[in-house]
Amino acid sequence: MKTALITGILGQDGAYLAKFLLEKNYKVYGLIRRCSNPNFGNLDYLKITDKIEFVSGDMTDECSLINIIKTIRPEEVYNLAAQSFVGVSWDQARLTTEVNSLGVLYLLNAIKLFSPTTKCYQASTSEMFGNSFENGLQTENTPFHPRSPYAISKLYAYWITNNFKESYGLFCCNGILFNHESPIRGREFVTRKISEGVAKIKLGLVNEIWLGNIDIKRDWGFAGDFVESMWLMMQQEKPDNYLISTGQTHSIRDFLEIAFNHVGIKDWEKYVKIDPQFKRPAELFVLQGKSDKAKNILGWVPKVNFEELVKMMVEEDLERLKSDK
Ligand code: NAP
């Protein structure tokens, strides 16, 4: 039985990845940080909470990471823990850096010192590209130009991961993932805000959704598809970095239209209010990735398309709200 440690296991990707690895017969350890009432909602949703062995630690506490790595010596570590909300990173830049940058350094050091054969996956992000692209698309070779404290913190993590591979021969890889969503996406993220907002409007619980810039475009995929690429990267003979995307880009406006249409609301614009507080100080206008390398080497392709994703999210929020009633 292979062993894997997932940091950020209570988040969206952590939950989907844990399910994926359990189905592959892994023993899954999940790092959770100390909190009065940990939220197992995502793992409960996927019905896997009791199949995971939880270990207590924090990305900002190097000793806790050393103890965990030393004790478990997992074959694979998936570092998904992060202060992952871009908007908050301007207000909490230091925390974002401590978790997303230094936390990765601590983790890699622990692996280097106490379990150097452990493979490590780092959750990198398309946000590192900023508004940089070539021929309208981003690839593994597109220069980075991060435009938020979040993206900058992730760029440090990207390079320190490469550096530990090059300096110490560790098996470390970066997955540069474009936006991926699901019915368990955090509620503050725009896609979930819309799916939940539309479901509430349909049920007569609220009558508006407050958003920022709805003309920005993102390359959105389904988290359940994207976690498979993380595992595939870790099964290769040599560690490498891969860009993971659907290759399609859509605006938030498109997301709104499909979501509202799905519940039979055509005149959706009257329910959407714009609040400048939700606009970023430095915006990314279009993200669209070309994941040919992942397709050719890993054999990875996304399965769920944009329209299916939007409808899945709205449906699940409708169901959840109806059962809450
Ligand atoms: P998420 O739902 O926000 O989950 C992040 C997890 O990190 C949470 O469970 C959180 O724990 C944990 N965490 C935060 N600070 C921590 C700390 N100091 N110590 C230990 N754990 C800590 O994020 P996600 O959407 O699953 O994303 C997973 C990873 O992929 C993140 O690194 C994110 O930046 C990256 N990424 C995501 C996307 C995307 O579109 N989803 C795209 C590219 C890259 P609590 O549950 O205790 O809050």
XYZ file of C-alpha atoms and ligand atoms in Angstrom:
373
model
C 0.000 0.000 0.000
C 1.488 3.376 -1.032
C 1.409 6.237 1.461
C 0.634 9.858 0.689
C 0.462 12.973 2.826
C -1.851 15.747 1.659
C -1.498 19.221 3.119
C -4.643 21.324 2.710
C -6.755 18.151 2.813
C -9.837 20.009 4.087
C -9.848 22.285 1.027
C -11.419 21.642 -2.351
C -8.468 19.945 -4.074
C -7.346 18.121 -0.934
C -10.724 16.426 -0.675
C -10.898 15.403 -4.346
C -7.283 14.224 -4.336
C -7.817 12.192 -1.148
C -10.793 10.451 -2.768
C -8.766 9.780 -5.898
C -5.830 8.298 -3.937
C -8.091 6.198 -1.689
C -9.628 4.708 -4.826
C -6.078 3.803 -5.873
C -5.687 2.017 -2.538
C -3.319 4.561 -0.954
C -3.009 5.069 2.770
C -3.839 8.775 2.992
C -2.592 11.090 5.739
C -4.086 14.554 5.925
C -2.368 17.492 7.572
C -4.817 19.759 9.366
C -4.075 22.838 11.399
C -5.274 23.259 14.931
C -8.694 24.870 15.129
C -11.564 24.710 17.630
C -13.997 23.314 15.084
C -12.253 21.850 12.035
C -14.503 21.819 8.987
C -14.717 18.319 7.506
C -17.571 19.388 5.179
C -15.705 18.716 1.918
C -14.538 15.272 3.036
C -18.019 14.481 4.349
C -19.488 15.536 0.988
C -17.225 12.978 -0.718
C -17.921 10.427 2.092
C -14.257 9.792 2.934
C -13.696 11.503 6.309
C -13.325 8.254 8.262
C -10.862 6.801 5.743
C -8.166 9.399 6.388
C -5.548 9.522 9.117
C -5.267 13.121 10.267
C -2.042 14.622 11.563
C -1.836 17.971 13.261
C 0.525 20.625 11.909
C 0.811 23.999 10.299
C 2.726 25.186 7.239
C 4.112 28.070 9.272
C 5.485 25.767 11.975
C 8.644 24.100 10.684
C 8.943 21.734 13.668
C 5.496 20.317 13.102
C 6.373 19.570 9.466
C 9.662 17.951 10.457
C 7.906 15.738 13.010
C 5.270 14.652 10.517
C 7.722 13.861 7.705
C 10.092 12.094 10.095
C 7.316 9.954 11.559
C 5.346 9.043 8.441
C 8.035 9.150 5.729
C 5.326 9.114 3.059
C 6.163 8.057 -0.471
C 4.345 11.074 -1.868
C 3.557 14.511 -0.447
C 1.011 16.744 -2.157
C 1.409 20.287 -0.893
C -1.995 21.865 -1.450
C -2.127 23.992 1.715
C -2.245 27.713 1.032
C -3.828 31.030 1.767
C -5.462 30.535 -1.608
C -7.744 33.545 -2.007
C -6.094 36.142 -4.256
C -8.226 39.068 -3.058
C -7.272 38.577 0.587
C -3.580 38.425 -0.282
C -3.394 42.229 -0.605
C -4.747 42.634 2.940
C -2.798 39.715 4.446
C 0.349 39.719 2.353
C 2.615 38.602 5.170
C 0.444 35.655 6.190
C 0.085 34.697 2.530
C 3.878 34.722 2.144
C 4.498 32.796 5.353
C 2.108 30.006 4.405
C 2.591 29.890 0.628
C 6.329 30.608 0.368
C 8.105 29.851 3.635
C 5.800 26.915 4.349
C 7.026 25.251 1.158
C 10.651 25.864 2.110
C 10.039 24.272 5.536
C 8.330 21.267 3.952
C 11.077 20.713 1.383
C 13.746 21.022 4.076
C 11.969 18.438 6.202
C 11.860 16.075 3.207
C 15.496 16.726 2.339
C 16.673 16.060 5.891
C 14.420 13.207 6.999
C 12.917 11.466 3.977
C 14.832 12.340 0.793
C 13.152 9.631 -1.287
C 9.725 11.210 -0.691
C 8.294 12.766 -3.854
C 6.751 16.210 -3.529
C 4.056 17.922 -5.578
C 3.755 21.709 -5.317
C 0.425 23.390 -6.152
C 1.518 26.190 -8.465
C -0.902 28.444 -10.257
C -1.692 30.224 -13.514
C -1.877 33.431 -11.440
C 1.945 33.494 -11.722
C 1.597 34.483 -15.398
C -0.287 37.698 -14.681
C -1.214 39.266 -18.014
C 1.726 37.663 -19.785
C 0.979 35.377 -22.752
C 2.277 34.289 -26.133
C -0.047 34.048 -29.153
C -2.967 34.608 -26.781
C -2.129 31.565 -24.616
C 0.013 30.623 -21.623
C 2.383 27.623 -21.780
C 5.122 26.253 -19.497
C 7.512 28.645 -21.309
C 5.525 31.871 -20.921
C 7.424 34.387 -18.750
C 5.888 34.936 -15.319
C 4.666 38.363 -14.238
C 2.729 37.896 -10.980
C 0.247 40.668 -10.141
C -0.812 39.893 -6.550
C 0.902 39.023 -3.268
C -0.667 35.570 -3.707
C 0.915 35.067 -7.126
C 4.276 36.375 -5.886
C 4.218 33.997 -2.908
C 3.454 31.116 -5.262
C 6.288 32.122 -7.579
C 8.762 31.796 -4.692
C 7.321 28.350 -3.978
C 7.623 27.413 -7.660
C 11.320 28.343 -7.769
C 12.292 26.866 -4.412
C 10.664 23.612 -5.529
C 12.738 23.685 -8.748
C 15.786 24.567 -6.705
C 15.461 21.599 -4.326
C 15.158 19.346 -7.365
C 18.255 20.832 -8.997
C 20.345 21.260 -5.838
C 19.572 18.070 -3.922
C 18.128 15.733 -6.543
C 14.743 15.539 -4.796
C 11.767 14.382 -6.834
C 9.756 17.627 -6.808
C 7.342 18.879 -9.417
C 5.144 21.900 -9.950
C 1.664 21.593 -11.360
C 0.782 24.985 -12.851
C -2.964 24.626 -12.586
C -5.464 26.998 -14.114
C -8.709 27.735 -12.263
C -10.628 24.645 -11.279
C -13.944 24.577 -9.520
C -16.511 22.163 -8.115
C -19.559 22.033 -5.854
C -17.146 22.224 -2.878
C -15.256 25.301 -4.062
C -14.799 27.814 -1.208
C -17.825 30.098 -0.938
C -15.847 33.345 -1.367
C -14.572 32.345 -4.836
C -16.533 33.943 -7.659
C -17.799 30.734 -9.284
C -19.248 29.383 -6.047
C -20.573 32.804 -5.124
C -22.506 32.713 -8.383
C -23.702 29.098 -8.192
C -24.904 29.554 -4.624
C -26.324 33.008 -5.347
C -28.275 31.751 -8.372
C -29.641 28.808 -6.388
C -30.735 31.166 -3.596
C -32.395 33.548 -6.063
C -34.217 30.622 -7.664
C -35.511 29.539 -4.247
C -36.501 33.099 -3.348
C -33.986 33.365 -0.502
C -32.142 36.448 -1.830
C -32.635 38.759 -4.797
C -29.137 39.878 -5.788
C -25.504 38.799 -6.166
C -22.688 41.304 -5.577
C -19.626 40.880 -7.821
C -16.526 42.737 -9.090
C -15.341 42.806 -12.717
C -17.542 40.364 -14.656
C -15.694 40.795 -17.967
C -12.469 39.063 -16.942
C -11.887 35.669 -18.553
C -10.604 32.471 -17.010
C -9.791 28.966 -18.161
C -12.074 26.993 -15.835
C -11.980 23.235 -15.325
C -13.395 20.690 -12.879
C -11.312 20.024 -9.740
C -12.138 16.306 -9.882
C -10.387 16.114 -13.271
C -7.445 18.282 -12.283
C -6.356 16.246 -9.237
C -5.674 13.276 -11.506
C -2.940 15.321 -13.203
C -1.210 15.817 -9.825
C -0.971 12.082 -9.331
C 0.172 11.478 -12.913
C 3.048 13.951 -12.472
C 4.220 11.997 -9.415
C 4.210 8.665 -11.301
C 6.695 9.804 -13.964
C 10.252 8.534 -14.018
C 11.661 12.059 -13.790
C 10.204 15.078 -11.985
C 9.047 17.934 -14.197
C 6.632 20.885 -14.270
C 3.350 20.726 -16.163
C 0.673 23.252 -17.066
C -2.871 21.984 -16.549
C -5.810 23.723 -18.211
C -8.822 23.102 -20.415
C -7.608 25.378 -23.234
C -10.973 27.209 -23.259
C -11.569 30.632 -21.776
C -14.866 32.152 -20.618
C -15.896 35.368 -18.919
C -17.680 35.625 -15.593
C -20.545 36.999 -17.672
C -20.671 33.629 -19.536
C -20.719 31.811 -16.194
C -23.612 33.970 -15.000
C -25.603 33.459 -18.178
C -25.317 29.656 -18.112
C -26.017 29.497 -14.366
C -29.140 31.687 -14.528
C -30.402 30.047 -17.732
C -30.063 26.662 -16.059
C -32.667 27.646 -13.455
C -34.907 29.261 -16.083
C -33.992 32.930 -15.455
C -33.359 34.843 -18.700
C -33.269 38.468 -17.476
C -30.332 37.691 -15.171
C -28.621 41.093 -15.381
C -31.147 42.674 -13.005
C -30.007 40.341 -10.199
C -26.285 41.143 -10.561
C -24.849 44.183 -8.755
C -21.316 45.458 -9.164
C -19.367 46.505 -6.092
C -15.900 48.042 -6.691
C -14.674 46.502 -3.416
C -14.615 43.132 -5.198
C -12.342 44.427 -7.973
C -8.650 43.587 -7.609
C -6.087 46.412 -7.275
C -4.198 44.795 -10.177
C -6.374 42.636 -12.395
C -5.643 39.649 -14.635
C -7.785 40.026 -17.721
C -7.505 36.736 -19.614
C -6.117 33.346 -18.652
C -6.073 30.559 -21.209
C -3.621 27.689 -20.963
C -2.184 25.285 -23.487
C -1.665 21.935 -21.767
C -0.168 19.989 -24.695
C 2.795 18.810 -22.620
C 0.469 17.213 -20.037
C -1.585 15.653 -22.813
C 1.443 14.219 -24.645
C 3.511 13.037 -21.664
C 0.972 12.368 -18.900
C -1.906 11.443 -21.180
C -4.038 13.884 -19.198
C -7.105 15.565 -20.700
C -10.035 17.248 -18.925
C -13.365 15.408 -19.052
C -15.943 17.923 -17.758
C -16.562 20.968 -19.982
C -17.417 24.503 -18.899
C -21.166 24.268 -19.340
C -21.346 20.930 -17.500
C -19.277 22.399 -14.667
C -21.529 25.438 -14.212
C -24.682 23.320 -14.239
C -23.173 20.795 -11.795
C -22.348 23.562 -9.331
C -25.777 25.190 -9.534
C -27.539 21.826 -9.228
C -25.562 20.849 -6.129
C -26.210 24.217 -4.459
C -29.921 23.914 -5.221
C -30.003 20.435 -3.692
C -28.047 21.539 -0.632
C -30.253 24.564 -0.007
C -33.446 22.536 -0.442
C -32.251 19.934 2.058
C -31.134 22.701 4.478
C -34.701 23.972 4.471
P -8.566 25.782 -0.565
O -9.889 25.137 -0.752
O -8.509 27.192 -0.103
O -7.734 24.884 0.470
C -6.548 25.332 1.039
C -6.266 24.519 2.287
O -5.033 24.982 2.857
C -7.335 24.644 3.373
O -7.785 23.371 3.736
C -6.605 25.311 4.523
O -6.927 24.823 5.796
C -5.156 24.929 4.259
N -4.242 25.848 4.927
C -4.244 27.213 4.879
N -3.278 27.710 5.672
C -2.663 26.650 6.250
C -1.601 26.513 7.172
N -0.968 27.574 7.675
N -1.221 25.263 7.545
C -1.851 24.176 7.078
N -2.892 24.231 6.191
C -3.278 25.457 5.791
O -7.701 25.704 -1.911
P -7.889 24.732 -3.182
O -8.773 25.394 -4.152
O -8.174 23.357 -2.705
O -6.431 24.805 -3.803
C -5.421 23.869 -3.413
C -4.071 24.437 -3.771
O -3.991 24.673 -5.172
C -3.757 25.777 -3.112
O -2.383 25.811 -2.831
C -4.085 26.791 -4.191
O -3.358 27.980 -4.010
C -3.663 26.024 -5.429
N -4.360 26.374 -6.653
C -5.713 26.335 -6.704
C -6.375 26.634 -7.884
C -7.880 26.585 -7.984
O -8.424 27.079 -8.990
N -8.564 25.966 -7.043
C -5.630 26.953 -9.024
C -4.242 26.927 -8.946
C -3.611 26.619 -7.767
P -8.295 25.190 6.551
O -9.296 24.232 5.993
O -7.932 24.940 7.967
O -8.615 26.615 6.234
